[in-house]
Coordinates of N, CA and C in Angstrom, one line a residue:
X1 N 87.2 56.4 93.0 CA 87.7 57.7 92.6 C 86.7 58.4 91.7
X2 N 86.2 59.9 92.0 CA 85.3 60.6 91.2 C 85.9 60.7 89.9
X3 N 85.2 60.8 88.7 CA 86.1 61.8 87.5 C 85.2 63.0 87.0
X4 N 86.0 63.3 87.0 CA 85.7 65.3 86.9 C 85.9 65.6 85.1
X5 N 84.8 66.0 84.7 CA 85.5 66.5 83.2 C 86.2 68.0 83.0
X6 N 87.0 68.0 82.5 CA 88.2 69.1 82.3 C 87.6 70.0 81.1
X7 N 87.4 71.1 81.6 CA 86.8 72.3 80.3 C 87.4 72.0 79.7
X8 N 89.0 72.4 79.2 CA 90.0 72.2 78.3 C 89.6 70.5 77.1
X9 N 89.6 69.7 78.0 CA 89.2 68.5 76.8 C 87.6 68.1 76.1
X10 N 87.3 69.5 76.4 CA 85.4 69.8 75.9 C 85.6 70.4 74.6
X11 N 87.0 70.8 74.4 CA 86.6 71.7 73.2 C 86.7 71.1 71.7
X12 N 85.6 72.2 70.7 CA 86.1 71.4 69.6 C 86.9 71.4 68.6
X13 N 87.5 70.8 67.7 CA 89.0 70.9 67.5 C 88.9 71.9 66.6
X14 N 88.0 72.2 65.7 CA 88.0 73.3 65.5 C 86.1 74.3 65.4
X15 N 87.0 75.7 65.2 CA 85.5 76.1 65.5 C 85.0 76.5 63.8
X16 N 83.4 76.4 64.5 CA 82.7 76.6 62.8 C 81.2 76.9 63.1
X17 N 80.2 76.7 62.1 CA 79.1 77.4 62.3 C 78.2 76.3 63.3
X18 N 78.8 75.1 63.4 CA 77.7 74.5 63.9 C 78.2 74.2 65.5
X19 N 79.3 74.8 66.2 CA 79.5 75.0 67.3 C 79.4 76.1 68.4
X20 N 79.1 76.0 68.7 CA 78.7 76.7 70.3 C 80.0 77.9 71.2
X21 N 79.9 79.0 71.3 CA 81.0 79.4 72.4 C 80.2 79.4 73.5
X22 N 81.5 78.8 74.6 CA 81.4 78.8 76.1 C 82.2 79.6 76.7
X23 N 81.6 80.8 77.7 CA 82.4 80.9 78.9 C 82.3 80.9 79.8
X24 N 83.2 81.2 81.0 CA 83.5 80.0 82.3 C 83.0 81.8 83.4
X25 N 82.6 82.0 84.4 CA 82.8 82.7 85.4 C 83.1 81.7 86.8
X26 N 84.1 81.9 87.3 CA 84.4 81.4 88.4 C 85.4 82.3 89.5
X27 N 84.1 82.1 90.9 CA 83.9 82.9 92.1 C 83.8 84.6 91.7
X28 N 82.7 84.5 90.5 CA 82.4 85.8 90.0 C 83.5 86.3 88.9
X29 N 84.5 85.8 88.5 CA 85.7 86.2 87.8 C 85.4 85.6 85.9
X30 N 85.3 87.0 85.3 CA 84.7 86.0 83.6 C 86.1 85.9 83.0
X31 N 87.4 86.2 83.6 CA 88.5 86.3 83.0 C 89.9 85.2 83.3
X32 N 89.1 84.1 84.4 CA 90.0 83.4 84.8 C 89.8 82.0 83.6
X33 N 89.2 82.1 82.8 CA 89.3 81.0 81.8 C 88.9 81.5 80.5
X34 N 89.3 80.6 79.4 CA 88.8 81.4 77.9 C 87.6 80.9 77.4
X35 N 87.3 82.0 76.5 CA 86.2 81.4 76.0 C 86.5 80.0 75.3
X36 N 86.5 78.7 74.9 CA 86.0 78.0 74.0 C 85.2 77.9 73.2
X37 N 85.1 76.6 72.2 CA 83.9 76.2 71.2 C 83.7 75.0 71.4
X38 N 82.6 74.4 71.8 CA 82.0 73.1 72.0 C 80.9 72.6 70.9
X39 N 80.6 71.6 70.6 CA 80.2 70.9 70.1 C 78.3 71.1 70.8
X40 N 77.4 71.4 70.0 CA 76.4 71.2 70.9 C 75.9 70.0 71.6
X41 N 76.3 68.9 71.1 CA 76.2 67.6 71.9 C 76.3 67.6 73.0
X42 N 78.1 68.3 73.5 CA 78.9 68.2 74.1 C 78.0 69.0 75.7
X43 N 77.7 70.3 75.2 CA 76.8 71.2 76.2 C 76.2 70.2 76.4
X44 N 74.6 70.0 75.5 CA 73.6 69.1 76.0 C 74.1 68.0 76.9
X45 N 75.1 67.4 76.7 CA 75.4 66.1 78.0 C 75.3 66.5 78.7
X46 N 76.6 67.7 79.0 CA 76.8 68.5 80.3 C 75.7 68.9 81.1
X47 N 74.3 70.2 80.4 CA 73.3 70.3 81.1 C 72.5 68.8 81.1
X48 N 72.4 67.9 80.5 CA 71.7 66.6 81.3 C 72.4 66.2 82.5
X49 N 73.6 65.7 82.5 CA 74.2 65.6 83.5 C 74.1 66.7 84.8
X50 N 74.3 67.5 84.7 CA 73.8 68.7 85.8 C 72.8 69.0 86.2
X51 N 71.6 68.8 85.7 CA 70.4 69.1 85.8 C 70.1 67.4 86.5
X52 N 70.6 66.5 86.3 CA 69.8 65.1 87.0 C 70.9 65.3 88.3
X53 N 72.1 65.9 88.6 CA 73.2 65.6 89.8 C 73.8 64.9 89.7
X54 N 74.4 64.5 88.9 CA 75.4 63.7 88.4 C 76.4 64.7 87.9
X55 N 76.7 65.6 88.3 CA 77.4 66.6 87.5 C 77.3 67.9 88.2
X56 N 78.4 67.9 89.5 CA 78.6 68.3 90.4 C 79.7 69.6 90.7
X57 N 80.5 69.0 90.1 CA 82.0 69.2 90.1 C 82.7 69.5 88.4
X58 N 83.5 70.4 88.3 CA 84.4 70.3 86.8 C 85.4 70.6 87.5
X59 N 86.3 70.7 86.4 CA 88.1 70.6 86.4 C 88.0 71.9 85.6
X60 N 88.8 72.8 86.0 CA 89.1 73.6 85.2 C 90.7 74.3 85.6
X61 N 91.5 74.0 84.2 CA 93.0 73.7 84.4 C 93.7 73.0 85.5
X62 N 93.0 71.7 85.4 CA 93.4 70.5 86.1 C 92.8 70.9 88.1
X63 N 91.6 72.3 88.3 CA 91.8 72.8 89.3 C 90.3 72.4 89.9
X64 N 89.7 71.4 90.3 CA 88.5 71.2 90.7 C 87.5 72.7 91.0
X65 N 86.1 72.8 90.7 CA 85.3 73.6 91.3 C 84.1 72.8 91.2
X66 N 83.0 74.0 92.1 CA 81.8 73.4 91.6 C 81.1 73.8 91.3
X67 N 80.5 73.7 90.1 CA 79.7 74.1 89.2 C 78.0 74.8 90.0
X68 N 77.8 75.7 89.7 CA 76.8 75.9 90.4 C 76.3 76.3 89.5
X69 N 76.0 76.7 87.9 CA 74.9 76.9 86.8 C 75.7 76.6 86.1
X70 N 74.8 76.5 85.1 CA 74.8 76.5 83.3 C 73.9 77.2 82.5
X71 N 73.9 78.1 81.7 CA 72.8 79.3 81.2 C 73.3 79.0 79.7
X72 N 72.4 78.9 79.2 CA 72.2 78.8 77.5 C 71.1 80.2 77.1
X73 N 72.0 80.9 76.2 CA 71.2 81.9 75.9 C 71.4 81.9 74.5
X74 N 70.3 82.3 73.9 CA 70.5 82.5 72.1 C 69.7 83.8 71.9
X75 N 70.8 84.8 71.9 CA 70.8 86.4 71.5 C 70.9 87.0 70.3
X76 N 70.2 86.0 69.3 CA 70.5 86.5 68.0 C 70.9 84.9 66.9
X77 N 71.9 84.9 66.4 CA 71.9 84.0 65.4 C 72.7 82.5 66.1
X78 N 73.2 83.0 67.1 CA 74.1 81.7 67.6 C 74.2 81.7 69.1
X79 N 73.7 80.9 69.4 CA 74.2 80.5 71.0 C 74.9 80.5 71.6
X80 N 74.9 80.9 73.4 CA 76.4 81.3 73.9 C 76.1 80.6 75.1
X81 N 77.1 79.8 75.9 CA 76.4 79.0 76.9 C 77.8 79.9 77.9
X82 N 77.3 80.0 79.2 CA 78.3 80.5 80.1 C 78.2 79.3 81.8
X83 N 78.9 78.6 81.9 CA 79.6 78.0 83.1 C 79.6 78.6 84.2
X84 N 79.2 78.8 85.2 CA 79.2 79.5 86.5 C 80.1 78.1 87.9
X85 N 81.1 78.3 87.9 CA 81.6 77.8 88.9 C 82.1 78.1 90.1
X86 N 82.3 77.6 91.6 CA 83.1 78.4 92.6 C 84.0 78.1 93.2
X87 N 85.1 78.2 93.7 CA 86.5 77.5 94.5 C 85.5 76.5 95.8
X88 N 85.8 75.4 95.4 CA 85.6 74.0 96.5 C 85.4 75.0 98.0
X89 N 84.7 74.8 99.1 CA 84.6 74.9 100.6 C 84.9 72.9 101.1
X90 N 84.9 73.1 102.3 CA 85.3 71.8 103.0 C 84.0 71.5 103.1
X91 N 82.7 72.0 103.0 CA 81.4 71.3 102.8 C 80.8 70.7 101.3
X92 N 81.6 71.0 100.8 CA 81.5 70.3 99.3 C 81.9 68.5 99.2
X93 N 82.4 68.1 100.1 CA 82.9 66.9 100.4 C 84.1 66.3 99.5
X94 N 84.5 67.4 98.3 CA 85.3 66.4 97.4 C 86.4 66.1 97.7
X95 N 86.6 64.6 97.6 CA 88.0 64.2 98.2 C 89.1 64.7 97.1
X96 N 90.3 64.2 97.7 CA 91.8 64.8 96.9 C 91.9 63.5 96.2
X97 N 91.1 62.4 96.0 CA 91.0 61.1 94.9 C 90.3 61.4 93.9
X98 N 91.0 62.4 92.9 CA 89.7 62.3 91.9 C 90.5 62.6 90.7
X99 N 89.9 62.2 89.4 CA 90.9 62.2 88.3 C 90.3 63.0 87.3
X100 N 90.6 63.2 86.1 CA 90.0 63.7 85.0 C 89.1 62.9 84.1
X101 N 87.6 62.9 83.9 CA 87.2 62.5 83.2 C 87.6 61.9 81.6
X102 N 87.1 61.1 81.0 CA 87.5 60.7 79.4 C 86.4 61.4 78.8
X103 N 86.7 62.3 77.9 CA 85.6 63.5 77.6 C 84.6 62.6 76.3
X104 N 84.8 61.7 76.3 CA 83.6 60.8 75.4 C 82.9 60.2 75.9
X105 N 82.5 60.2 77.4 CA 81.4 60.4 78.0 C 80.9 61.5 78.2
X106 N 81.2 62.7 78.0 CA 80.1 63.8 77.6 C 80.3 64.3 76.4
X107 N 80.7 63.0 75.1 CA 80.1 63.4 74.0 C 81.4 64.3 73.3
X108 N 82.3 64.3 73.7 CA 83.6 65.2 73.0 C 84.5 63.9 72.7
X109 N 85.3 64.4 71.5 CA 86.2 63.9 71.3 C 87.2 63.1 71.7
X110 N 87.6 61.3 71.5 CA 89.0 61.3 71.8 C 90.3 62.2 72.7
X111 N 90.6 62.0 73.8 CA 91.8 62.7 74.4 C 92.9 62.3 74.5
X112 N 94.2 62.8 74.6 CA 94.9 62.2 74.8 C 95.9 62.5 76.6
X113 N 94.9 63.0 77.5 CA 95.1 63.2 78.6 C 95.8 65.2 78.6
X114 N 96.8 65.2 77.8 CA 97.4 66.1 77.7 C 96.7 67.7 77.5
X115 N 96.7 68.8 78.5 CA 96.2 70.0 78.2 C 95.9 70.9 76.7
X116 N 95.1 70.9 76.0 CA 95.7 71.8 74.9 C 96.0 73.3 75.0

């Protein structure tokens, strides 16, 4: 069974100077998810994991896509990282076996499965 990490359990519990805002565009749309705040750790996993292929696929509201970039831009005093993802095609191969990642393998917090 693959596990997919879930935007939603990336975020950090709360926001402050030393975290990051993320936003999501998926199948061109910047309004189908919110912005969050992540932990820079949390990104950095993410782009390692993406950048080696291991990190294919995300969950976003329990909805599989695939990630097709990650852009880190620093326009001034604080960094803004934006998620580019697209609705699954049948050449993507991802099976209907796949669960939600434990987000303390990419460096986030304890979960307790549950959406916040």
């Amino acid at each position: 069974m693959q596990s997919l990490p879930e935007y939603h359990s990336l975020r950090a519990t709360e926001g402050n100077a030393k975290t990051v805002t993320v936003s999501v565009r998926i199948d061109g749309n910047a309004r189908m998810m919110p912005k969050i705040q992540m932990h820079p750790r949390v990104i950095a996993r993410l782009v390692e994991a993406f950048c080696s292929g291991d990190l294919d696929f995300m969950s976003f509201d329990e909805h599989p896509k695939r990630l097709t970039n990650i852009s880190v831009k620093r326009g001034g005093r604080k960094p803004a990282v934006r998620l580019t993802a697209r609705s699954l095609t049948e050449q993507d191969g991802l099976t209907r076996d796949w669960q939600t990642a434990d987000p303390e393998i990419y460096g986030g917090a304890p979960w307790n499965g549950q959406m916040r």
